[in-house]
Every structure is written in structure tokens, then in C-alpha cells.
mmCIF file of C-alpha atoms in Angstrom:
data_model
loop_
_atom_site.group_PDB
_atom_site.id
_atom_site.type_symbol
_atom_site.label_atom_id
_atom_site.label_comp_id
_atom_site.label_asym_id
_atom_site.label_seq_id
_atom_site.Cartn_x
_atom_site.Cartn_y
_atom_site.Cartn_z
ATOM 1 C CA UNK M 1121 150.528 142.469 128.192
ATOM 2 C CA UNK M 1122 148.739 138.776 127.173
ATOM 3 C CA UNK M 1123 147.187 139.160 123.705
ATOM 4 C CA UNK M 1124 143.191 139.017 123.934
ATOM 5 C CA UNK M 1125 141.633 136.600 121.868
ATOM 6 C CA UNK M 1126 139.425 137.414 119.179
ATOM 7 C CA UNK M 1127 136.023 138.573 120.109
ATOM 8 C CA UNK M 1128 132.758 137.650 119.018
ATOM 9 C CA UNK M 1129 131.139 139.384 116.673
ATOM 10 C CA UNK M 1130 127.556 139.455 115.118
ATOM 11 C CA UNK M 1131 126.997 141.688 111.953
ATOM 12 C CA UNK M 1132 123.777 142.783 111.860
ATOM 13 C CA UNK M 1133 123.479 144.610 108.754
ATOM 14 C CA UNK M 1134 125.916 146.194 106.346
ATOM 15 C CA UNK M 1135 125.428 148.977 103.811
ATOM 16 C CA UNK M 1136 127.942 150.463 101.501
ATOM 17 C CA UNK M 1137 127.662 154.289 101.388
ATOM 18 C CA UNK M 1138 130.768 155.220 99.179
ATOM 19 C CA UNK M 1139 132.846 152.995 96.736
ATOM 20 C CA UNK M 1140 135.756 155.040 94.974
ATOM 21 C CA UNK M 1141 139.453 155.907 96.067
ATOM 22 C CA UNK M 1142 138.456 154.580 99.366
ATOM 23 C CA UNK M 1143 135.075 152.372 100.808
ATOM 24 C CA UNK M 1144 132.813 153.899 103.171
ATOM 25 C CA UNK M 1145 130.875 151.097 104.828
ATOM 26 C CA UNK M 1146 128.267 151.711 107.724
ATOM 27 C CA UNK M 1147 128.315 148.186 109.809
ATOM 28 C CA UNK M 1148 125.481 147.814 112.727
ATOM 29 C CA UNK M 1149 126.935 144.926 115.178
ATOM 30 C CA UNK M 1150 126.946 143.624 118.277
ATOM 31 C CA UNK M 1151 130.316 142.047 120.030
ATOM 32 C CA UNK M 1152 130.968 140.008 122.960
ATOM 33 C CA UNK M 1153 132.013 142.539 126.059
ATOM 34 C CA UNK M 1154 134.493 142.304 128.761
ATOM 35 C CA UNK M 1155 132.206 141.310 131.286
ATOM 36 C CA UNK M 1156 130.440 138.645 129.600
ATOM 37 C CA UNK M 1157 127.437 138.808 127.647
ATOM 38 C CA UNK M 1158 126.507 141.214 124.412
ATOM 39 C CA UNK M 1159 126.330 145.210 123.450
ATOM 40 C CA UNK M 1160 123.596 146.505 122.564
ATOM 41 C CA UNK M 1161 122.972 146.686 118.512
ATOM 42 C CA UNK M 1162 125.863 149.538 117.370
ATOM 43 C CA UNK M 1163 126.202 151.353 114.350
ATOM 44 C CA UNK M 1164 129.730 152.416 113.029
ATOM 45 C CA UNK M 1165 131.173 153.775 109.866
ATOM 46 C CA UNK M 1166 134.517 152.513 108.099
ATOM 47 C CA UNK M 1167 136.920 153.543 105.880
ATOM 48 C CA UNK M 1168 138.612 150.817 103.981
ATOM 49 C CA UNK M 1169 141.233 151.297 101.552
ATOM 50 C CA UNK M 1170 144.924 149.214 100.998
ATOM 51 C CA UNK M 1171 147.455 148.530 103.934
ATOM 52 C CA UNK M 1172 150.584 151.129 103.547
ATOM 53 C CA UNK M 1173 153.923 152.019 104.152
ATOM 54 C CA UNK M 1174 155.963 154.522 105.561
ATOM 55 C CA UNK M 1175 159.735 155.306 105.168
ATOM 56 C CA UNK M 1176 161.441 157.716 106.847
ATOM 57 C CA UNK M 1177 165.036 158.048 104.685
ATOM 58 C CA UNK M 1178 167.769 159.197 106.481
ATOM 59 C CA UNK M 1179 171.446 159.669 105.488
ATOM 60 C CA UNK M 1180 173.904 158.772 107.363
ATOM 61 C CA UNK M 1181 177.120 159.899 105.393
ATOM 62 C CA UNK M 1182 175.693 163.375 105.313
ATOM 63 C CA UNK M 1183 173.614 163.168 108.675
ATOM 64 C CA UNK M 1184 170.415 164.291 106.883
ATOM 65 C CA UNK M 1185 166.742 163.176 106.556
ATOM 66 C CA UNK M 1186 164.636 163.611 103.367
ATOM 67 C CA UNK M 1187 161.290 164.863 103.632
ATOM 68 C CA UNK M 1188 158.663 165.734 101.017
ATOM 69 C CA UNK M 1189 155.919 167.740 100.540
ATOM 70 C CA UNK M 1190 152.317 168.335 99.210
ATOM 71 C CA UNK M 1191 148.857 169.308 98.753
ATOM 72 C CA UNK M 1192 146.695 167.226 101.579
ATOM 73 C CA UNK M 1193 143.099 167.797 101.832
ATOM 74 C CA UNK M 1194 142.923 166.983 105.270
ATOM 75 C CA UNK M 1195 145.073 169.857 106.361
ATOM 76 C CA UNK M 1196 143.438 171.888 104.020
ATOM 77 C CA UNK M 1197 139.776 170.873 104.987
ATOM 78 C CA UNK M 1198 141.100 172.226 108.760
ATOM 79 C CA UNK M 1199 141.983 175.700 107.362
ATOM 80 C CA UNK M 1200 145.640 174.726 108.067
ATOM 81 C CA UNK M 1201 148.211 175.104 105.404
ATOM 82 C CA UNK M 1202 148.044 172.106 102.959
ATOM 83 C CA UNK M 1203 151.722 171.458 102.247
ATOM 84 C CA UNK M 1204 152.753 169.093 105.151
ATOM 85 C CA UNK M 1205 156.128 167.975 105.469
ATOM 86 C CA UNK M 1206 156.023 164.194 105.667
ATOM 87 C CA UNK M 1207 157.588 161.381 104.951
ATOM 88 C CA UNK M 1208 157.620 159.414 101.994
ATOM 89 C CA UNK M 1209 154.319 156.529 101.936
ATOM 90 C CA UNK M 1210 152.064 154.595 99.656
ATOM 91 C CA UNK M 1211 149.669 151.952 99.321
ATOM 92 C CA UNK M 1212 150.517 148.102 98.885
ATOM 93 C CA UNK M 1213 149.087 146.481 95.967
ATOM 94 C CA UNK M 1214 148.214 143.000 95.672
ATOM 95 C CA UNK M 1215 151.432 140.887 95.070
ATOM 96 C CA UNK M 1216 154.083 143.270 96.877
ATOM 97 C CA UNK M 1217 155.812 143.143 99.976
ATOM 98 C CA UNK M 1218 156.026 146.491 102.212
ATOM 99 C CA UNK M 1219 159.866 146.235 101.245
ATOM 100 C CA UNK M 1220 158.666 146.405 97.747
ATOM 101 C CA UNK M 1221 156.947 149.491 98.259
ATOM 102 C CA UNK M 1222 159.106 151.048 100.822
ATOM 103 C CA UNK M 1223 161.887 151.080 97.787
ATOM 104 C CA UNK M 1224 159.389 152.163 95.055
ATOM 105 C CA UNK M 1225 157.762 154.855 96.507
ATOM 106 C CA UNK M 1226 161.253 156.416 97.792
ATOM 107 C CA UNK M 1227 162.767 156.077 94.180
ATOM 108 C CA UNK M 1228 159.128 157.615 92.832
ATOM 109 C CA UNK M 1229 158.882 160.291 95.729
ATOM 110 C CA UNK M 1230 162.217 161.535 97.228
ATOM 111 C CA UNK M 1231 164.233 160.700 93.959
ATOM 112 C CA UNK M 1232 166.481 157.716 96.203
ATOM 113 C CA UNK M 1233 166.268 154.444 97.190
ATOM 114 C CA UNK M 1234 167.118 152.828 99.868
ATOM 115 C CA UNK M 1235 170.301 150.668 100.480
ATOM 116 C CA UNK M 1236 169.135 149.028 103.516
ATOM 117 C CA UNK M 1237 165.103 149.248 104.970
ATOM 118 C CA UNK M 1238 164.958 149.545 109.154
ATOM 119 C CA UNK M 1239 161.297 148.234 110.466
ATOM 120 C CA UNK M 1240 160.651 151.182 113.220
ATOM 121 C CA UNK M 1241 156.954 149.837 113.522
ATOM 122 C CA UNK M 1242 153.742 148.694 112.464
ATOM 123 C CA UNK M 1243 150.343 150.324 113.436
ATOM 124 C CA UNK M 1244 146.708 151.246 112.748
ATOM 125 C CA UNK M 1245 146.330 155.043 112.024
ATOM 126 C CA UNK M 1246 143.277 155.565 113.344
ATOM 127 C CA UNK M 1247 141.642 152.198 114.077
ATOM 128 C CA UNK M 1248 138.115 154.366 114.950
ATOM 129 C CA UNK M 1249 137.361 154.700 111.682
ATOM 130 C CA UNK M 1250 140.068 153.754 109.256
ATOM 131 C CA UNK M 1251 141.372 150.103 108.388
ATOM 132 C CA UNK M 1252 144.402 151.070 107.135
ATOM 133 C CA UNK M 1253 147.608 149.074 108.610
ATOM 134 C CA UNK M 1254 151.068 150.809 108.267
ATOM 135 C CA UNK M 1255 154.409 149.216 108.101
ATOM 136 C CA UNK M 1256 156.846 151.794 108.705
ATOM 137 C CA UNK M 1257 160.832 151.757 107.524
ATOM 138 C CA UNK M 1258 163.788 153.986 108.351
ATOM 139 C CA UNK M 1259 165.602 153.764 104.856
ATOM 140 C CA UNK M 1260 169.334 154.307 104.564
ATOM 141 C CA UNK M 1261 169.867 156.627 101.647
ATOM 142 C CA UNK M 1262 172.429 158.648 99.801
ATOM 143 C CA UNK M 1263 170.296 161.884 100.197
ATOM 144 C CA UNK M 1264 172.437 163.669 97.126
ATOM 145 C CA UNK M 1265 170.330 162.054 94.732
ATOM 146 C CA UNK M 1266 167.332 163.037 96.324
ATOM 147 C CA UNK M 1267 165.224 166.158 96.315
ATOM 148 C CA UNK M 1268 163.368 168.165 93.197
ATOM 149 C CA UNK M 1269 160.224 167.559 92.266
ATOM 150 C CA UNK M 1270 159.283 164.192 92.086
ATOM 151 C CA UNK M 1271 155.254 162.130 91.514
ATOM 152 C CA UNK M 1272 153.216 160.604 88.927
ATOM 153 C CA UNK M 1273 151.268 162.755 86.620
ATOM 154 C CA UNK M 1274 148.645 159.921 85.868
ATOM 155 C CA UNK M 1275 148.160 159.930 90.015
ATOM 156 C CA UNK M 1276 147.923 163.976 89.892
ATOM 157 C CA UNK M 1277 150.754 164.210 92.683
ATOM 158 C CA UNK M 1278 152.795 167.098 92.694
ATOM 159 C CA UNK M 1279 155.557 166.232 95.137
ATOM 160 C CA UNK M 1280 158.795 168.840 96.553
ATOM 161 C CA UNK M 1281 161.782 166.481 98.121
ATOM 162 C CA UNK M 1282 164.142 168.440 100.162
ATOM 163 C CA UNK M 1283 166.681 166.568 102.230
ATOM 164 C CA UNK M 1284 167.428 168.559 105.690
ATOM 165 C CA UNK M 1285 170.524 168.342 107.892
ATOM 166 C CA UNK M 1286 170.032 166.842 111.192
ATOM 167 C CA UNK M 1287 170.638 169.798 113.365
ATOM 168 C CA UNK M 1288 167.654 171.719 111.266
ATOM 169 C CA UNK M 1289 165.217 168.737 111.726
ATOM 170 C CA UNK M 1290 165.744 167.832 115.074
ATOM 171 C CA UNK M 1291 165.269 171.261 115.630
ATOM 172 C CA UNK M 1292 161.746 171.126 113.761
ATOM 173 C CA UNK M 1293 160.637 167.867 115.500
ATOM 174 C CA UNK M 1294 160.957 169.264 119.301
ATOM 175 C CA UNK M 1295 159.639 172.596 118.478
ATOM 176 C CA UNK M 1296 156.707 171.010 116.927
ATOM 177 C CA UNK M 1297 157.122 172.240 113.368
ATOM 178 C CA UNK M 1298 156.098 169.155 111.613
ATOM 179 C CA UNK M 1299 152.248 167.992 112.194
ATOM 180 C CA UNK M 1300 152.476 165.182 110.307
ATOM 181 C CA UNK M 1301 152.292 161.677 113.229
ATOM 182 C CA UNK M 1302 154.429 159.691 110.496
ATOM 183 C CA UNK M 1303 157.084 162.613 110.824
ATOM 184 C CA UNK M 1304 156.659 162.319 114.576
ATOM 185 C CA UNK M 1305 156.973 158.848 115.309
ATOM 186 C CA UNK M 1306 159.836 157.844 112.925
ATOM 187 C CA UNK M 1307 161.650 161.287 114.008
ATOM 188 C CA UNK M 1308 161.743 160.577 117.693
ATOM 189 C CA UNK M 1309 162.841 156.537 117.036
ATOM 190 C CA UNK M 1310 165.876 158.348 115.073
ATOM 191 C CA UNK M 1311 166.373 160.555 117.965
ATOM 192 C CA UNK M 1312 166.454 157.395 120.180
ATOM 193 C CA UNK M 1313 168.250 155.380 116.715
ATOM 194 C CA UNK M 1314 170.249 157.575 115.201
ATOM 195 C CA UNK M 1315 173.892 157.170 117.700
ATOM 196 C CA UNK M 1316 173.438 152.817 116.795
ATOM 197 C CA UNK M 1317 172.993 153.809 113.264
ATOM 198 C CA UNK M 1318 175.668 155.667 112.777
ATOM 199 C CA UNK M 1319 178.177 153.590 114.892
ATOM 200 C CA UNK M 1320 176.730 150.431 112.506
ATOM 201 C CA UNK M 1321 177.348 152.468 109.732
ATOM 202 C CA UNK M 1322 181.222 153.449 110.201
ATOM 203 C CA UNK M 1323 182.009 149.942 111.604
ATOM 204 C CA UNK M 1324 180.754 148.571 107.876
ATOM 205 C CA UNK M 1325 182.453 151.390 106.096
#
């Protein structure tokens, strides 16, 4: 698919409604359409906040993945149960790398780091609303030093690491256990991944 240049855009007016954790902007706007021409004046709100990462750490000595857990909002908002399983993320301040992050937040979350970082992707979350960018990492890990109970009290987190065997979470992925997308996407690419990783692996080792 050719990449589409940039479109035209004229900001009409732009109001802040929320500036805390995260910016909530409402932007009225008009942009240059397919067919030629202009839209009509439209309003949307936006969510703006850091880019991330995501790292999905995966053993492959042990054949495991480690996962964590704990209280989302979101989930809990819905009247689901608030204790996703997920996969280890965080927000990139000004001066890191993703890689930076990718190894903090795994020594901070799961209780490991990674030895090597995998890119699996990049993507917007949910570019509707949300200006988030993700750069998301399968990390190779020695899951024995991870699991517990991991987080930073001055960010309130409260965070369970488990690491699960890959029979049991390939298990969970198909059945459609896990809900979180991050979960989802980086399980299936091991799915596809896993046989080259592992083959990499014992030819290095």
C-alpha cells in the first residue's frame, strides 16, 4: 500500500477540557478529503499523554511467558473484573529510548530484565481518541527471577508477576482468557515466533 501524504488541516479552535495524568483537548477542524475539497467544520476530543512501550517477556530455557497483573479502571468502569493479565508497559519520558524503557519497566514490573529486546510492532491504540504510540518488544528473559509482587509505591501500583508455562498460556490465548489486545497481539506473533526463537536460541547456546 503507497503511503498517503499528509493532509491538510485547518484548526479552527482548540479548548483544553482536562490537564492532569493525561490531556483532554476538544479540537474543531476541518481537513482536506479524498475527493478534493474540505469537511465541513468537525469537533473531536483527544486524549494526549506520553508514547509507550510494551514487552512481552518470554523464556526460552524454560518455555514460559511472564505476565502481570493489576487493578485497571477501565475493566473495572465495564463491571468486568479489574485484575487483567497483561503484559509488562510504561510510558517514555523525555530523553529515553523505548529500549530504555522496555528494560526498566521489566526489571520494575516482572522482577527481570531482558537479555535481548525483539521489536514485534509499533501501533496507535486507539487512534479515535487517544495519541498514544506503542513500541512493542518480545524480551528474552530468565523467568526464575521473575514473579512476586513487584511496582512503585510513590506511583500507587500494586503489581502480581507470575511467569506461566507455554502449554498453560497458549492454552489461555486461543480460548480467549486474556482480554488484554497487548496480550493478544504479542501472544499470537509468539505463536507464529516462538519455533525461530527457540531454534536461534539453542544454535547460540
Amino acid at each position: 500500500m503507497n503511503k498517503l501524504p499528509m493532509p491538510s488541516t485547518h484548526i479552527i479552535r482548540e479548548t483544553s477540557k482536562y490537564s492532569g495524568h493525561l490531556k483532554v483537548s476538544e479540537i474543531e477542524l476541518k481537513h482536506a478529503l479524498f475527493k478534493g475539497g474540505w469537511s465541513r467544520p468537525i469537533k473531536r476530543e483527544i486524549v494526549q499523554r506520553e508514547n509507550a512501550i510494551a514487552v512481552l517477556p518470554y523464556d526460552p530455557i524454560k518455555d514460559s511467558v511472564v505476565l502481570i497483573r493489576q487493578f485497571r479502571i477501565g475493566a473495572w468502569a465495564n463491571k468486568d473484573h479489574p485484575f487483567l493479565w497483561e503484559t509488562v508497559a510504561g510510558l517514555i519520558e523525555k530523553g529515553e529510548t523505548p529500549e530504555d524503557v522496555a528494560n526498566r519497566e521489566c526489571a520494575e514490573e516482572a522482577g527481570c530484565t531482558p537479555v535481548k529486546l525483539i521489536k514485534i510492532s509499533s501501533y496507535y491504540s486507539s487512534p479515535g481518541m487517544l495519541s498514544e504510540y506503542i513500541d512493542f518488544f518480545c524480551g528474552i528473559v530468565d523467568s526464575s527471577k521473575a514473579g512476586g509482587f513487584h511496582g512503585l509505591d510513590q506511583e500507587d501500583e500494586d503489581i502480581e508477576a507470575k511467569a506461566i508455562d507455554w502449554t498453560e498460556f497458549s492454552r489461555n490465548l486461543t480460548s480467549g482468557l486474556y482480554k488484554d489486545c497487548k496480550i493478544q497481539l504479542g501472544g499470537y506473533w509468539l505463536l507464529a515466533n516462538r519455533a525461530n526463537i527457540l531454534r536461534d536460541y539453542n544454535a547460540q547456546n
